[in-house]
Amino acid sequence: MHKVLLIEDDTAVRENTAEIIELSGYDVITAPNGKIGVSKAKENLPNIIICDIMMPELDGYGVLKELASDDSTKYIPFIFLSAKTEHKDIRKGMDLGADDYLTKPFEENDLISALESRLAKTAILKEERERTKKAIDNDSDLRSLNDLKNYLDDNGKELNFKKGELIFEQGYNSNYIYLINKGIVKCHKIDESGKELTTALYKEDDLFGYASLLQNIPYQESATAMDNCELVAVAKEELKEVLNNNHKVNFDLINLLSDNLAEIKDQLLQMAYGSVRKKTATTILQFAEKMNKKKNENIKISRSDLASVAGIATESLIRTLSSFNKEGIIEIEGRNIKILDMDLLKDID
């Protein structure tokens, strides 16, 4: 018999919901708040958890975060049950790793259907994890970063993001590592004053989101699609197993991290000591490289994105672009920038 943990602070809702679940053939454990719910989850290891969001002691988001950080409970399917129906609340729950979301009042059939489907999905995923582990144990052919990318292509979840769409958000659980098959992605942080700083640009065949791979910490930055993107994603836990059994790939990944750190240091030095002209020129060249654009090919990019990467005010960037245009180094048409003289742009200081 499947064991269900129901965490709900409203006594009437808790008792009524527990009765519905029990009558459908499940064994039900209840908890009146999040703190007790976490304790009962670790003690009883239920097959599935249904949890309210707004509760005393510890809210539903806190419950999910705590259980996701524990090896004994992180794979237990989790369904949020709440009266909150705003899109941002649903998005927050899903970003944290929730499997489903039911809003009160709910139909009895919807509740039981959610339980059945999530338990079935969990059984399938468990089988896949076991197959993956077995395949990893029997296969040590991953010898390079390219092999790792091929593994992501073959085993990853295909995702599509439209231009401007958020891929992941700073502060949320880092659940996946991504490979870009098409498009450009920018990673960015928001400082205390609310100003956005672009920390990295990634193009086709680049990996990203791996900075928090080895630690159980949230994403330290946000990622946004700069144009329509096609990605593949692999769960962080699965990738850890791959790396644990393919040590040669670890060295390539460490080198990749080292290269990224070197790029970030160069960017910080440029932001600290470079002139506005130098910052602008370097950023245009950086976008041209990431977008695979050559001399006399249009680079379509927003002024705010250029300024964010360069670390200067948008107004300063626009004035500098106008100056480059007058000097015949670039040509501007609307949002398009065309590099007319690559060497001159590289020599600007």
Short mmCIF file of C-alpha atoms in Angstrom, two decimals:
data_model
loop_
_atom_site.label_atom_id
_atom_site.label_comp_id
_atom_site.label_asym_id
_atom_site.label_seq_id
_atom_site.Cartn_x
_atom_site.Cartn_y
_atom_site.Cartn_z
CA MET A 1 0.00 0.00 0.00
CA HIS A 2 1.36 3.43 -0.99
CA LYS A 3 2.08 5.80 1.88
CA VAL A 4 0.95 9.45 1.53
CA LEU A 5 2.14 12.29 3.78
CA LEU A 6 -0.39 15.16 3.96
CA ILE A 7 0.94 18.43 5.40
CA GLU A 8 -1.92 20.91 6.00
CA ASP A 9 -2.49 23.39 8.85
CA ASP A 10 -6.27 23.72 8.37
CA THR A 11 -7.79 20.93 10.51
CA ALA A 12 -10.98 20.54 8.47
CA VAL A 13 -9.16 20.46 5.14
CA ARG A 14 -6.56 18.06 6.52
CA GLU A 15 -9.13 15.61 7.89
CA ASN A 16 -11.40 15.73 4.83
CA THR A 17 -8.49 15.31 2.41
CA ALA A 18 -7.02 12.46 4.45
CA GLU A 19 -10.39 10.68 4.38
CA ILE A 20 -10.66 10.98 0.59
CA ILE A 21 -7.15 9.57 0.16
CA GLU A 22 -7.72 6.70 2.63
CA LEU A 23 -10.98 5.71 0.93
CA SER A 24 -9.00 5.41 -2.32
CA GLY A 25 -6.76 2.76 -0.79
CA TYR A 26 -3.78 4.75 0.44
CA ASP A 27 -2.11 4.79 3.88
CA VAL A 28 -2.17 8.43 5.10
CA ILE A 29 0.14 10.20 7.55
CA THR A 30 -0.78 13.79 8.48
CA ALA A 31 1.13 16.79 9.83
CA PRO A 32 -0.32 20.15 11.01
CA ASN A 33 2.62 22.31 9.91
CA GLY A 34 5.76 22.29 7.80
CA LYS A 35 8.22 21.65 10.61
CA ILE A 36 6.40 18.52 11.77
CA GLY A 37 5.89 17.54 8.14
CA VAL A 38 9.64 17.53 7.42
CA SER A 39 10.24 15.39 10.51
CA LYS A 40 7.54 12.88 9.52
CA ALA A 41 8.82 12.74 5.93
CA LYS A 42 12.31 11.78 7.08
CA GLU A 43 10.97 9.35 9.66
CA ASN A 44 8.39 7.57 7.49
CA LEU A 45 9.78 8.06 3.95
CA PRO A 46 6.34 8.26 2.25
CA ASN A 47 5.82 7.39 -1.39
CA ILE A 48 4.39 10.86 -2.10
CA ILE A 49 3.86 14.16 -0.26
CA ILE A 50 0.93 16.60 -0.51
CA CYS A 51 1.73 19.92 1.11
CA ASP A 52 -0.01 23.25 1.68
CA ILE A 53 1.99 26.43 0.99
CA MET A 54 0.90 28.97 3.62
CA MET A 55 1.58 27.36 7.02
CA PRO A 56 3.04 28.29 10.40
CA GLU A 57 6.52 27.18 11.54
CA LEU A 58 7.68 26.42 7.99
CA ASP A 59 5.84 27.14 4.74
CA GLY A 60 5.50 24.71 1.83
CA TYR A 61 8.41 26.21 -0.11
CA GLY A 62 10.64 25.71 2.95
CA VAL A 63 9.46 22.11 3.31
CA LEU A 64 10.31 21.35 -0.33
CA LYS A 65 13.76 23.00 -0.07
CA GLU A 66 14.65 21.04 3.06
CA LEU A 67 13.48 17.70 1.68
CA ALA A 68 15.21 18.30 -1.67
CA SER A 69 18.52 18.76 0.16
CA ASP A 70 18.28 15.38 1.93
CA ASP A 71 19.38 12.27 0.02
CA SER A 72 16.71 10.14 1.71
CA THR A 73 13.79 12.37 0.64
CA LYS A 74 14.88 14.25 -2.50
CA TYR A 75 13.24 11.79 -4.91
CA ILE A 76 9.85 11.69 -3.15
CA PRO A 77 7.22 13.22 -5.49
CA PHE A 78 5.82 16.48 -4.11
CA ILE A 79 2.43 18.05 -4.81
CA PHE A 80 1.58 21.57 -3.63
CA LEU A 81 -1.96 22.09 -2.32
CA SER A 82 -2.96 25.71 -1.90
CA ALA A 83 -5.56 28.41 -2.52
CA LYS A 84 -2.87 30.56 -4.13
CA THR A 85 -3.49 30.57 -7.87
CA GLU A 86 -1.27 33.37 -9.21
CA HIS A 87 1.10 32.29 -11.96
CA LYS A 88 4.18 33.47 -10.07
CA ASP A 89 3.32 31.22 -7.11
CA ILE A 90 2.88 28.21 -9.38
CA ARG A 91 6.12 29.08 -11.20
CA LYS A 92 7.99 29.41 -7.90
CA GLY A 93 6.80 26.00 -6.75
CA MET A 94 7.77 24.35 -10.01
CA ASP A 95 11.17 26.08 -10.07
CA LEU A 96 11.83 24.64 -6.61
CA GLY A 97 11.17 21.16 -7.98
CA ALA A 98 7.50 20.47 -7.21
CA ASP A 99 5.93 17.73 -9.35
CA ASP A 100 2.37 19.06 -9.43
CA TYR A 101 0.11 21.82 -8.11
CA LEU A 102 -3.52 21.54 -6.96
CA THR A 103 -5.58 24.56 -5.99
CA LYS A 104 -8.29 24.60 -3.32
CA PRO A 105 -11.13 23.87 -3.66
CA PHE A 106 -10.30 20.79 -5.70
CA GLU A 107 -12.30 17.93 -7.16
CA GLU A 108 -11.83 14.52 -5.53
CA ASN A 109 -11.04 12.98 -8.93
CA ASP A 110 -8.34 15.59 -9.58
CA LEU A 111 -6.62 14.77 -6.30
CA ILE A 112 -6.63 11.00 -6.83
CA SER A 113 -5.61 11.40 -10.47
CA ALA A 114 -2.65 13.56 -9.42
CA LEU A 115 -1.58 10.94 -6.89
CA GLU A 116 -1.83 8.09 -9.38
CA SER A 117 -0.01 9.88 -12.20
CA ARG A 118 2.83 11.14 -10.00
CA LEU A 119 3.38 7.74 -8.40
CA ALA A 120 3.46 6.15 -11.85
CA LYS A 121 5.93 8.77 -13.12
CA THR A 122 8.14 8.23 -10.06
CA ALA A 123 8.23 4.49 -10.72
CA ILE A 124 9.26 5.13 -14.33
CA LEU A 125 11.98 7.62 -13.32
CA LYS A 126 13.31 5.21 -10.71
CA GLU A 127 13.65 2.53 -13.38
CA GLU A 128 15.42 5.02 -15.65
CA ARG A 129 17.84 6.00 -12.88
CA GLU A 130 18.63 2.34 -12.26
CA ARG A 131 19.13 1.72 -15.98
CA THR A 132 21.36 4.81 -16.22
CA LYS A 133 23.42 3.68 -13.24
CA LYS A 134 23.78 0.21 -14.72
CA ALA A 135 24.81 1.67 -18.08
CA ILE A 136 27.34 3.93 -16.37
CA ASP A 137 28.74 1.02 -14.39
CA ASN A 138 29.21 -0.96 -17.59
CA ASP A 139 30.42 1.87 -19.80
CA SER A 140 33.50 4.01 -19.30
CA ASP A 141 33.66 5.43 -22.82
CA LEU A 142 33.18 9.06 -21.76
CA ARG A 143 36.73 10.34 -22.10
CA SER A 144 36.34 13.99 -23.02
CA LEU A 145 34.07 17.01 -22.80
CA ASN A 146 32.79 16.23 -26.31
CA ASP A 147 31.77 12.75 -25.12
CA LEU A 148 29.92 14.39 -22.24
CA LYS A 149 28.09 16.71 -24.64
CA ASN A 150 27.13 13.71 -26.76
CA TYR A 151 25.80 12.04 -23.61
CA LEU A 152 23.62 15.10 -22.90
CA ASP A 153 22.39 15.10 -26.50
CA ASP A 154 21.44 11.42 -26.29
CA ASN A 155 19.98 11.40 -22.77
CA GLY A 156 18.94 14.98 -22.03
CA LYS A 157 15.48 16.48 -21.91
CA GLU A 158 14.79 18.72 -24.91
CA LEU A 159 13.68 22.24 -23.99
CA ASN A 160 12.71 25.27 -26.08
CA PHE A 161 12.78 28.86 -24.88
CA LYS A 162 11.58 31.94 -26.72
CA LYS A 163 13.64 35.10 -26.95
CA GLY A 164 13.64 36.92 -23.62
CA GLU A 165 12.29 33.91 -21.68
CA LEU A 166 13.85 33.07 -18.31
CA ILE A 167 15.57 29.65 -18.23
CA PHE A 168 16.41 29.66 -14.54
CA GLU A 169 16.43 32.29 -11.81
CA GLN A 170 19.02 33.30 -9.26
CA GLY A 171 18.24 31.85 -5.83
CA TYR A 172 16.21 28.86 -7.03
CA ASN A 173 17.29 25.21 -6.78
CA SER A 174 19.93 24.23 -9.31
CA ASN A 175 18.33 21.09 -10.74
CA TYR A 176 19.76 20.85 -14.26
CA ILE A 177 22.87 21.28 -16.37
CA TYR A 178 22.22 22.63 -19.89
CA LEU A 179 23.73 22.24 -23.36
CA ILE A 180 22.85 24.71 -26.12
CA ASN A 181 21.94 23.15 -29.47
CA LYS A 182 20.75 26.44 -30.96
CA GLY A 183 20.72 30.07 -29.84
CA ILE A 184 22.50 32.30 -27.35
CA VAL A 185 22.00 32.48 -23.58
CA LYS A 186 23.10 35.21 -21.22
CA CYS A 187 23.70 34.69 -17.51
CA HIS A 188 23.22 37.72 -15.31
CA LYS A 189 23.01 38.92 -11.73
CA ILE A 190 21.14 41.78 -10.08
CA ASP A 191 23.10 43.94 -7.63
CA GLU A 192 21.74 45.59 -4.48
CA SER A 193 20.70 48.70 -6.41
CA GLY A 194 18.68 46.62 -8.90
CA LYS A 195 21.17 47.01 -11.76
CA GLU A 196 21.67 44.01 -14.01
CA LEU A 197 25.19 42.75 -14.76
CA THR A 198 25.69 40.16 -17.48
CA THR A 199 28.22 37.62 -16.20
CA ALA A 200 28.55 35.34 -19.22
CA LEU A 201 27.36 34.66 -22.75
CA TYR A 202 26.93 31.12 -24.09
CA LYS A 203 26.50 29.99 -27.69
CA GLU A 204 25.71 26.80 -29.56
CA ASP A 205 27.56 23.73 -28.17
CA ASP A 206 28.29 25.48 -24.84
CA LEU A 207 27.44 24.02 -21.43
CA PHE A 208 26.02 26.25 -18.72
CA GLY A 209 24.39 26.05 -15.31
CA TYR A 210 27.17 23.81 -13.99
CA ALA A 211 28.73 26.27 -11.52
CA SER A 212 26.68 24.75 -8.67
CA LEU A 213 27.16 21.17 -9.88
CA LEU A 214 29.34 19.95 -7.04
CA GLN A 215 27.52 21.73 -4.23
CA ASN A 216 23.90 21.60 -3.18
CA ILE A 217 23.37 25.34 -3.53
CA PRO A 218 20.88 27.45 -5.52
CA TYR A 219 21.74 29.03 -8.84
CA GLN A 220 24.04 32.00 -8.21
CA GLU A 221 22.80 33.85 -11.30
CA SER A 222 19.88 33.92 -13.70
CA ALA A 223 19.87 32.73 -17.32
CA THR A 224 17.79 34.22 -20.16
CA ALA A 225 17.41 33.26 -23.82
CA MET A 226 18.72 36.07 -26.04
CA ASP A 227 16.96 34.57 -29.05
CA ASN A 228 14.88 31.46 -29.64
CA CYS A 229 16.89 28.66 -28.04
CA GLU A 230 16.94 24.87 -28.26
CA LEU A 231 18.53 23.25 -25.20
CA VAL A 232 18.99 19.83 -23.69
CA ALA A 233 19.06 19.43 -19.92
CA VAL A 234 20.24 16.63 -17.67
CA ALA A 235 19.43 16.40 -13.97
CA LYS A 236 22.36 17.38 -11.79
CA GLU A 237 22.20 14.15 -9.78
CA GLU A 238 22.38 12.05 -12.95
CA LEU A 239 25.36 14.02 -14.24
CA LYS A 240 27.16 13.58 -10.92
CA GLU A 241 26.88 9.82 -11.34
CA VAL A 242 28.31 10.08 -14.85
CA LEU A 243 31.26 12.17 -13.64
CA ASN A 244 31.90 9.87 -10.68
CA ASN A 245 32.39 7.00 -13.12
CA ASN A 246 34.25 8.91 -15.83
CA HIS A 247 37.11 10.73 -14.15
CA LYS A 248 38.77 11.86 -17.38
CA VAL A 249 35.75 14.06 -18.10
CA ASN A 250 36.21 15.73 -14.71
CA PHE A 251 39.52 17.21 -15.80
CA ASP A 252 37.97 18.72 -18.93
CA LEU A 253 35.17 20.19 -16.84
CA ILE A 254 37.68 21.66 -14.38
CA ASN A 255 39.55 23.23 -17.30
CA LEU A 256 36.27 24.67 -18.57
CA LEU A 257 35.57 26.20 -15.15
CA SER A 258 39.11 27.60 -15.04
CA ASP A 259 38.71 29.20 -18.48
CA ASN A 260 35.41 30.76 -17.38
CA LEU A 261 37.02 32.15 -14.23
CA ALA A 262 39.80 33.67 -16.33
CA GLU A 263 37.21 35.30 -18.61
CA ILE A 264 35.34 36.70 -15.60
CA LYS A 265 38.58 38.13 -14.17
CA ASP A 266 39.33 39.81 -17.52
CA GLN A 267 35.79 41.21 -17.57
CA LEU A 268 36.16 42.58 -14.03
CA LEU A 269 39.50 44.19 -14.89
CA GLN A 270 37.97 45.77 -17.97
CA MET A 271 35.01 47.06 -15.97
CA ALA A 272 37.32 48.48 -13.31
CA TYR A 273 40.05 50.06 -15.46
CA GLY A 274 38.99 50.09 -19.11
CA SER A 275 37.73 53.21 -20.84
CA VAL A 276 34.13 53.43 -22.00
CA ARG A 277 35.36 53.13 -25.61
CA LYS A 278 37.42 50.03 -24.82
CA LYS A 279 34.55 48.39 -22.90
CA THR A 280 32.13 49.07 -25.75
CA ALA A 281 34.50 47.79 -28.44
CA THR A 282 35.36 44.63 -26.50
CA THR A 283 31.67 43.90 -25.88
CA ILE A 284 30.76 44.27 -29.58
CA LEU A 285 33.57 41.86 -30.47
CA GLN A 286 32.42 39.46 -27.76
CA PHE A 287 28.87 39.39 -29.14
CA ALA A 288 30.21 38.98 -32.69
CA GLU A 289 32.19 35.93 -31.58
CA LYS A 290 29.29 34.36 -29.68
CA MET A 291 26.86 34.99 -32.53
CA ASN A 292 29.44 33.79 -35.12
CA LYS A 293 29.27 37.11 -36.98
CA LYS A 294 32.05 38.35 -39.24
CA LYS A 295 32.92 41.71 -40.77
CA ASN A 296 29.98 43.42 -42.53
CA GLU A 297 27.42 41.04 -40.96
CA ASN A 298 24.64 42.50 -38.83
CA ILE A 299 24.63 41.92 -35.08
CA LYS A 300 21.11 42.40 -33.73
CA ILE A 301 21.32 43.08 -30.02
CA SER A 302 19.57 45.43 -27.60
CA ARG A 303 21.51 48.41 -26.24
CA SER A 304 20.63 47.39 -22.68
CA ASP A 305 22.20 43.94 -23.20
CA LEU A 306 25.35 45.51 -24.62
CA ALA A 307 25.56 47.94 -21.70
CA SER A 308 24.96 45.15 -19.18
CA VAL A 309 27.86 43.09 -20.51
CA ALA A 310 30.14 46.12 -20.79
CA GLY A 311 29.25 47.29 -17.28
CA ILE A 312 28.43 50.84 -18.32
CA ALA A 313 25.32 53.00 -18.41
CA THR A 314 23.10 52.53 -21.47
CA GLU A 315 23.33 56.27 -22.24
CA SER A 316 27.15 56.10 -22.27
CA LEU A 317 27.07 53.08 -24.55
CA ILE A 318 24.70 54.77 -27.02
CA ARG A 319 26.97 57.86 -27.21
CA THR A 320 30.01 55.65 -27.79
CA LEU A 321 28.26 53.65 -30.53
CA SER A 322 27.34 56.92 -32.23
CA SER A 323 31.01 57.96 -32.05
CA PHE A 324 32.14 54.64 -33.60
CA ASN A 325 29.54 55.10 -36.33
CA LYS A 326 30.86 58.59 -37.20
CA GLU A 327 34.42 57.23 -37.27
CA GLY A 328 33.43 54.56 -39.78
CA ILE A 329 34.31 51.67 -37.45
CA ILE A 330 30.74 50.36 -37.30
CA GLU A 331 27.45 51.05 -39.08
CA ILE A 332 24.18 51.37 -37.16
CA GLU A 333 20.72 50.64 -38.54
CA GLY A 334 18.06 50.51 -35.84
CA ARG A 335 19.09 47.73 -33.44
CA ASN A 336 21.55 46.28 -35.98
CA ILE A 337 25.28 46.89 -35.64
CA LYS A 338 27.60 46.06 -38.55
CA ILE A 339 31.37 45.95 -37.93
CA LEU A 340 33.09 47.75 -40.82
CA ASP A 341 36.67 47.63 -39.52
CA MET A 342 37.46 44.72 -37.19
CA ASP A 343 41.13 45.73 -36.69
CA LEU A 344 40.27 49.28 -35.65
CA LEU A 345 37.69 47.97 -33.19
CA LYS A 346 40.27 45.60 -31.66
CA ASP A 347 42.83 48.41 -31.32
CA ILE A 348 40.58 50.82 -29.41
CA ASP A 349 41.88 51.57 -25.93
#
